[in-house]
Amino acid sequence: YNSSFVGILPSNEPQFIIYVVIEKPSGGRYYGSDVAGPVYRQIALRLIDEFDIPRSPEPSDSSVGLE
């Protein structure tokens, strides 16, 4: 298996595309969101800090239809 995760940063005016691939993940987990997602998050947080990218507010329950 290869696990992958891709995202853009910032979402409203993208400046970066981050593509993470983990070859032959171990530990019984192989879904991209479980294996590559945390690596993406670490990279994204460093870019946010390094380039002073404003953080988006966390979505509220009502904004995603979970009222």
Coordinates of C-alpha atoms in Angstrom, one line a residue:
Y1 CA 0.0 0.0 0.0
N2 CA 0.8 3.7 -0.4
S3 CA -1.0 6.2 1.8
S4 CA -1.4 9.7 0.5
F5 CA -2.9 13.0 1.5
V6 CA -3.0 16.3 -0.5
G7 CA -4.1 19.7 0.5
I8 CA -3.7 23.4 -0.3
L9 CA -2.7 26.3 2.0
P10 CA -4.4 28.7 2.6
S11 CA -7.7 27.4 1.3
N12 CA -9.1 30.8 0.2
E13 CA -6.0 31.9 -1.8
P14 CA -3.7 28.9 -2.3
Q15 CA 0.0 29.5 -2.2
F16 CA 1.1 25.9 -1.4
I17 CA 0.2 22.5 -2.5
I18 CA 1.3 19.8 -0.1
Y19 CA 1.3 16.2 -1.2
V20 CA 2.4 13.5 1.3
V21 CA 3.0 9.9 0.3
I22 CA 3.9 7.2 2.8
E23 CA 5.2 4.0 1.1
K24 CA 4.3 0.7 2.7
P25 CA 2.9 2.1 6.0
S26 CA 3.3 -0.1 9.0
G27 CA 1.3 -0.7 12.1
G28 CA -1.9 -2.0 10.4
R29 CA -3.1 1.5 9.4
Y30 CA -3.0 2.5 5.8
Y31 CA -5.7 5.1 5.1
G32 CA -4.3 8.4 4.0
S33 CA -6.1 10.4 6.6
D34 CA -4.7 8.1 9.4
V35 CA -1.1 7.9 8.1
A36 CA -0.2 10.8 5.8
G37 CA -2.7 13.3 7.2
P38 CA -0.7 13.9 10.4
V39 CA 2.4 14.5 8.4
Y40 CA 0.5 17.0 6.2
R41 CA -0.7 18.8 9.4
Q42 CA 2.9 19.1 10.7
I43 CA 4.1 20.6 7.4
A44 CA 1.1 22.9 7.1
L45 CA 1.6 24.2 10.6
R46 CA 5.2 25.0 9.9
L47 CA 4.3 26.9 6.7
I48 CA 1.6 28.8 8.6
D49 CA 4.1 29.9 11.2
E50 CA 7.0 30.5 8.7
F51 CA 5.0 32.6 6.2
D52 CA 2.5 34.2 8.7
I53 CA -0.5 32.7 7.1
P54 CA -3.7 33.6 9.0
R55 CA -5.4 30.6 10.5
S56 CA -9.0 29.9 9.5
P57 CA -11.5 29.8 12.4
E58 CA -12.6 26.4 13.4
P59 CA -15.9 25.5 11.9
S60 CA -18.8 25.6 14.3
D61 CA -21.4 22.8 14.6
S62 CA -24.0 24.9 12.9
S63 CA -21.7 25.7 9.9
V64 CA -21.4 22.0 9.0
G65 CA -25.1 21.2 9.6
L66 CA -24.7 19.6 13.0
E67 CA -27.2 21.6 14.9

